[in-house]
mmCIF file of C-alpha atoms in Angstrom:
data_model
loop_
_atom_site.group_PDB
_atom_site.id
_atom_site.type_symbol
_atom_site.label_atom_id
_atom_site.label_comp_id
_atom_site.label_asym_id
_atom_site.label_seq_id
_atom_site.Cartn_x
_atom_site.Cartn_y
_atom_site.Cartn_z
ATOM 1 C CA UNK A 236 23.633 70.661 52.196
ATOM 2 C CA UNK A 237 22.171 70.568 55.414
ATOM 3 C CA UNK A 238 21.939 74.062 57.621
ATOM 4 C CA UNK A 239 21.713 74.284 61.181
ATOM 5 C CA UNK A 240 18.277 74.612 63.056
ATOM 6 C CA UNK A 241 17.116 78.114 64.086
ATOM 7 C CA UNK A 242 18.863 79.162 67.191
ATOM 8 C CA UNK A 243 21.886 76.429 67.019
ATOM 9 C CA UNK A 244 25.164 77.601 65.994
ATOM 10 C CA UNK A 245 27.156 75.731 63.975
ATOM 11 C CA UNK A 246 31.109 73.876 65.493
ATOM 12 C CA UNK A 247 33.255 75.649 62.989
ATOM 13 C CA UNK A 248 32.540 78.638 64.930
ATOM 14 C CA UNK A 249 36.307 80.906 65.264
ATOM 15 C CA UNK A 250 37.553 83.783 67.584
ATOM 16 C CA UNK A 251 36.445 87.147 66.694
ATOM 17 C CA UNK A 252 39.203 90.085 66.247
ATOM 18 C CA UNK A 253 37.723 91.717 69.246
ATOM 19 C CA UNK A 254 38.484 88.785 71.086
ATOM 20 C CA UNK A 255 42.179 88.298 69.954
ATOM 21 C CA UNK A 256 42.195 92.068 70.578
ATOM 22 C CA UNK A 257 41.260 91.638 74.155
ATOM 23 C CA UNK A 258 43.919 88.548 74.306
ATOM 24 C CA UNK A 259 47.111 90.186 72.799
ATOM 25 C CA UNK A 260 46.466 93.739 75.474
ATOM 26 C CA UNK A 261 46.286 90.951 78.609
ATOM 27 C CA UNK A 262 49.071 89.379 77.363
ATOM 28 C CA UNK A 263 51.045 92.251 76.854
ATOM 29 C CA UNK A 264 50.194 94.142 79.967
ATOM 30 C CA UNK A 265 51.575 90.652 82.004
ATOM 31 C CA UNK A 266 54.934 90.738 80.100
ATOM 32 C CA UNK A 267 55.209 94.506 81.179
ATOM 33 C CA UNK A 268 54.665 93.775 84.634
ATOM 34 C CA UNK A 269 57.169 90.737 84.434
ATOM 35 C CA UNK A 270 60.071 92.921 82.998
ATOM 36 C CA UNK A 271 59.063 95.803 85.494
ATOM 37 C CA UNK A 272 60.065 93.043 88.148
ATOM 38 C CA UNK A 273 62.643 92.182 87.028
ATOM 39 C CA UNK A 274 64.786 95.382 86.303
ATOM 40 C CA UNK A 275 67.892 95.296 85.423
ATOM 41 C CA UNK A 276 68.685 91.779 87.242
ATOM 42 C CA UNK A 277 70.016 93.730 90.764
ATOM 43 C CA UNK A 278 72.816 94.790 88.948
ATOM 44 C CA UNK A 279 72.286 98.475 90.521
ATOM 45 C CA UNK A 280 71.792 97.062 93.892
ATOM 46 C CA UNK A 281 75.262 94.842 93.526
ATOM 47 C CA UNK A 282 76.994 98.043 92.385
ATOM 48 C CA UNK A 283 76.022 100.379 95.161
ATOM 49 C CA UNK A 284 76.341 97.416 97.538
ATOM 50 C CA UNK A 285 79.793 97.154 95.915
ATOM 51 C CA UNK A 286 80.678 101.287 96.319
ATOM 52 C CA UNK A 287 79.457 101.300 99.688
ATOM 53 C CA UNK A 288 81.693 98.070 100.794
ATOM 54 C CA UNK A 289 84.689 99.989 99.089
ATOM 55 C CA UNK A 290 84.503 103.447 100.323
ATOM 56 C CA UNK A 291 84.418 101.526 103.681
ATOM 57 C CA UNK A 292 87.149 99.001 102.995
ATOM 58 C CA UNK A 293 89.260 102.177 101.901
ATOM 59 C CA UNK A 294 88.525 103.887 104.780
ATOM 60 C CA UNK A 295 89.163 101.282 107.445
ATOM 61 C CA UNK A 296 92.132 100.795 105.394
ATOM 62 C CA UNK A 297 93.457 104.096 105.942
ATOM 63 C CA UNK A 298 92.394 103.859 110.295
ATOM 64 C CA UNK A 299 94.592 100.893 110.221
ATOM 65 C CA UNK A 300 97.550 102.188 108.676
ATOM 66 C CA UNK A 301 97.297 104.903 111.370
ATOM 67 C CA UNK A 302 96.497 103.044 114.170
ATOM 68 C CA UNK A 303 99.522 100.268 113.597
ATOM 69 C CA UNK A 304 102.043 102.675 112.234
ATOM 70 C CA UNK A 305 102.194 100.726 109.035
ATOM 71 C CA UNK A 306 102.147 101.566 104.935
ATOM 72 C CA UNK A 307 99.272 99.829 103.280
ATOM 73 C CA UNK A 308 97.844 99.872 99.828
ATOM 74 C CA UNK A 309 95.109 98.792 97.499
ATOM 75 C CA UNK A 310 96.283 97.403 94.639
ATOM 76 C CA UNK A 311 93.189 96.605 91.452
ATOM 77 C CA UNK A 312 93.685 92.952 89.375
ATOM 78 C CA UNK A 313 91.438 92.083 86.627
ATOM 79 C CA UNK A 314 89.237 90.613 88.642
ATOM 80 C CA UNK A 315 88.691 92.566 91.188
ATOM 81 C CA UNK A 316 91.135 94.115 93.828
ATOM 82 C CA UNK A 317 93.472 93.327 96.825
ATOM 83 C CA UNK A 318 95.291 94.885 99.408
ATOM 84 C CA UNK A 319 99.081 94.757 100.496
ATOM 85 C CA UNK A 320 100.956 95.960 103.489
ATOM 86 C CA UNK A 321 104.659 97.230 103.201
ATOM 87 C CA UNK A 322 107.234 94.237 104.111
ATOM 88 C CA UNK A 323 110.990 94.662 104.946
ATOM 89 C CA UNK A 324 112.095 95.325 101.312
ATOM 90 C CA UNK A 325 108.501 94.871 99.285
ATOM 91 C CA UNK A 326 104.701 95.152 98.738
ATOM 92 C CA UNK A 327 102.666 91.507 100.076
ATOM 93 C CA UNK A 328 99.254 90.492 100.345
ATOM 94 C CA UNK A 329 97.894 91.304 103.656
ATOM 95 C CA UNK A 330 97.524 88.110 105.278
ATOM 96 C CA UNK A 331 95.160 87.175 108.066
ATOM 97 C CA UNK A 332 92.857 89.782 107.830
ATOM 98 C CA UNK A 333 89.307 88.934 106.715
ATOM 99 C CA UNK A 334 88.242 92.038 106.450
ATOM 100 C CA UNK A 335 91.030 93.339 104.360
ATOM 101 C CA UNK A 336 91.243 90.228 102.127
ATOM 102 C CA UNK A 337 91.450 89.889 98.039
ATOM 103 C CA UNK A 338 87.466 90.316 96.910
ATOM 104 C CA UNK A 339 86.234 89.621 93.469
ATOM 105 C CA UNK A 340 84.257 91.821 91.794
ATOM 106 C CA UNK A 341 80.459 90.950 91.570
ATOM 107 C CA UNK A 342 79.648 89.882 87.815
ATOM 108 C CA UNK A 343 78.574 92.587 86.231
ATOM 109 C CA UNK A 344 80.552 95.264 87.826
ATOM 110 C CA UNK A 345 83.420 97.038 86.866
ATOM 111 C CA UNK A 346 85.759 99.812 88.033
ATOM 112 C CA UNK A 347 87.697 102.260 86.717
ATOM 113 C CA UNK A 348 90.090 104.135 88.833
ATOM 114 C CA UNK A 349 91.884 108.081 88.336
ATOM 115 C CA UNK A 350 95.149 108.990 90.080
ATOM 116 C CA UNK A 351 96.197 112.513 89.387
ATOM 117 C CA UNK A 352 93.042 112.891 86.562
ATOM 118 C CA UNK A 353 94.801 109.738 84.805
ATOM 119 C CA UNK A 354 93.579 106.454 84.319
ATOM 120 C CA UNK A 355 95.304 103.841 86.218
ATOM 121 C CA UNK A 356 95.840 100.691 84.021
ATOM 122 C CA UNK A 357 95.284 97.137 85.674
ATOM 123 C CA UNK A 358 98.297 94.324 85.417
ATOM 124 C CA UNK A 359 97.390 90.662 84.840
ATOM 125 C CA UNK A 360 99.634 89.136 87.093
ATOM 126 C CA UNK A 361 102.479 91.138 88.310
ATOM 127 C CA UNK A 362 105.656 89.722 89.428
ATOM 128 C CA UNK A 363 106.334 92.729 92.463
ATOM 129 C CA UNK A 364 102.541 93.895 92.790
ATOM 130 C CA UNK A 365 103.080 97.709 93.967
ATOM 131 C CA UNK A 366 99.501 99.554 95.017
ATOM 132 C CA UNK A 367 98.005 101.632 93.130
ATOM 133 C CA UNK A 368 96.785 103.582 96.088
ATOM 134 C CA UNK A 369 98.801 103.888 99.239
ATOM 135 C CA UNK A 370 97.410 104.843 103.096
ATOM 136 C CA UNK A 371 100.479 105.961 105.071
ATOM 137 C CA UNK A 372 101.026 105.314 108.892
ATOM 138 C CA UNK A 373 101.106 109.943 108.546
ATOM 139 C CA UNK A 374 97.503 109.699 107.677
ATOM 140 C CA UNK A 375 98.338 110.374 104.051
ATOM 141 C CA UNK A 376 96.547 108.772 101.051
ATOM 142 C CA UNK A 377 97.119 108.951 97.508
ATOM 143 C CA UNK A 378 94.473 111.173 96.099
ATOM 144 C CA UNK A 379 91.965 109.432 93.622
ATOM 145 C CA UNK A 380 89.118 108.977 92.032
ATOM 146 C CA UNK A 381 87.068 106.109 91.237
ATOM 147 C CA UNK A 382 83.978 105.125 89.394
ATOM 148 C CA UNK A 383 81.646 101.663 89.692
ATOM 149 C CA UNK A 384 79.285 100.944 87.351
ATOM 150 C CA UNK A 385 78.107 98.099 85.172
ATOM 151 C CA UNK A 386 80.535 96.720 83.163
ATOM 152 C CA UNK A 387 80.095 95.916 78.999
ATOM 153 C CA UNK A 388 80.763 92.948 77.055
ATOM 154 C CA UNK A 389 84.889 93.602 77.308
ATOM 155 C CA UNK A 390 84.608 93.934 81.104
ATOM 156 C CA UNK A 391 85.147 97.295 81.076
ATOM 157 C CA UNK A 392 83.260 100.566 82.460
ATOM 158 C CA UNK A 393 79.896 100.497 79.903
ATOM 159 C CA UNK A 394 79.131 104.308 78.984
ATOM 160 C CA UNK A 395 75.783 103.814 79.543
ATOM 161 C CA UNK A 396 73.806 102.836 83.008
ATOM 162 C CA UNK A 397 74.422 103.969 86.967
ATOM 163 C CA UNK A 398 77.565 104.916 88.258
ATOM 164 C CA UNK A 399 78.854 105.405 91.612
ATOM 165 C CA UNK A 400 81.284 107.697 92.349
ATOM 166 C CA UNK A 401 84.214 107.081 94.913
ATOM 167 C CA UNK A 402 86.688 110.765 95.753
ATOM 168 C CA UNK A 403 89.750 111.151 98.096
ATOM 169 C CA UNK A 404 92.004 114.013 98.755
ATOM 170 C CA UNK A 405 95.413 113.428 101.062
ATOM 171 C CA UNK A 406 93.619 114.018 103.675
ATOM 172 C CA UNK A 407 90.091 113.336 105.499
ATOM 173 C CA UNK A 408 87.308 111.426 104.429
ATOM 174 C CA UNK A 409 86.320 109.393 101.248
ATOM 175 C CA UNK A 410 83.289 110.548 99.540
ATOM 176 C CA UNK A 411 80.548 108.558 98.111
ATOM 177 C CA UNK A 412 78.038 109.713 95.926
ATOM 178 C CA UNK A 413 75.673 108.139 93.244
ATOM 179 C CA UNK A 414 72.004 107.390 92.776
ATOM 180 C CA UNK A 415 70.044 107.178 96.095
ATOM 181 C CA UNK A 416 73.101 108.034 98.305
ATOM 182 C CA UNK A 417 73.420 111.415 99.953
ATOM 183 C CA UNK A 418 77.275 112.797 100.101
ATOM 184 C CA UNK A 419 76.769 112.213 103.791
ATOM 185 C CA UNK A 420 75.599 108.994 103.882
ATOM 186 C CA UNK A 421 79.618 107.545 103.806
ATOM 187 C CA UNK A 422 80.817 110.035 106.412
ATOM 188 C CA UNK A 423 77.720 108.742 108.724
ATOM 189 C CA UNK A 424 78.685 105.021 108.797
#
């Protein structure tokens, strides 16, 4: 068996633990920086984007009803939510209005909405849709409640994670609160 001159090392030569060590921190350390990035996806951004377009679709809702003398209402669907305007003898879509169209919920989002403290249940497809909240020509609005938030693997309100908070007497203005938005924020816009 041969051995290597003085002063040459030999090519079998490995890593040392220090060195793996030193490997395995970096690599860690760059994985927590990716998944800092990356966050939740934007899924709190799409739900306050989301509270903030309803509070104001709700409350331009309610101007219009005053400001055309007619009955309108919001009605919620499974996928997201619509709004209707009294007819002759029943509840319709609204229909040339872009800003008052049907909108779809942005994945990862759900709702849950409280008339009266109770939780208002959502209808696939229903043959007369009837609104679950109604803005009267008076100035009137069904009172409610409503929460956004992300939604779990049923589609429904997940316990856990940010929630945005949407509140309405009869009268005056809808109320917005939730993480990073001041109660006055709404009432500014």
């Amino acid at each position: 068996m041969t051995r290597p001159a003085p002063g040459r090392l030999s090519g079998n030569r490995g890593f040392t633990l220090l060195e793996l060590m030193v490997v395995m921190v970096i690599i860690g350390v760059i994985i927590g920086f990716a998944a800092l990035s990356i966050g939740d996806g934007g899924r709190s951004e799409r739900i306050e984007t989301e509270a903030r377009r309803l509070a104001a679709l709700m409350q331009l809702t309610g101007d219009e009803a005053i400001l055309n003398g007619s009955q309108l209402g919001l009605l919620l669907t499974p996928e997201g939510y619509r709004f209707l305007t009294l007819g002759q003898e029943e509840w319709e879509p609204v229909e040339g209005d872009q800003l008052l169209r049907a909108r779809k919920l942005p994945d990862g989002v759900a709702m849950e909405l409280r008339v009266d403290g109770m939780p208002v249940g959502v209808e696939e497809d229903p043959k007369k849709p009837e609104p679950h909240l109604v803005f009267l020509s008076s100035g009137d609005r069904t009172p409610f409640e409503m929460e956004l938030g992300p939604a779990d693997s049923f589609g429904e309100l997940d316990e856990e994670g940010t929630r945005h908070h949407l509140e309405a007497g009869p009268f005056g203005p809808i109320t917005l609160t939730g993480p990073g938005i001041r109660p006055a924020d709404f009432e500014d816009e």
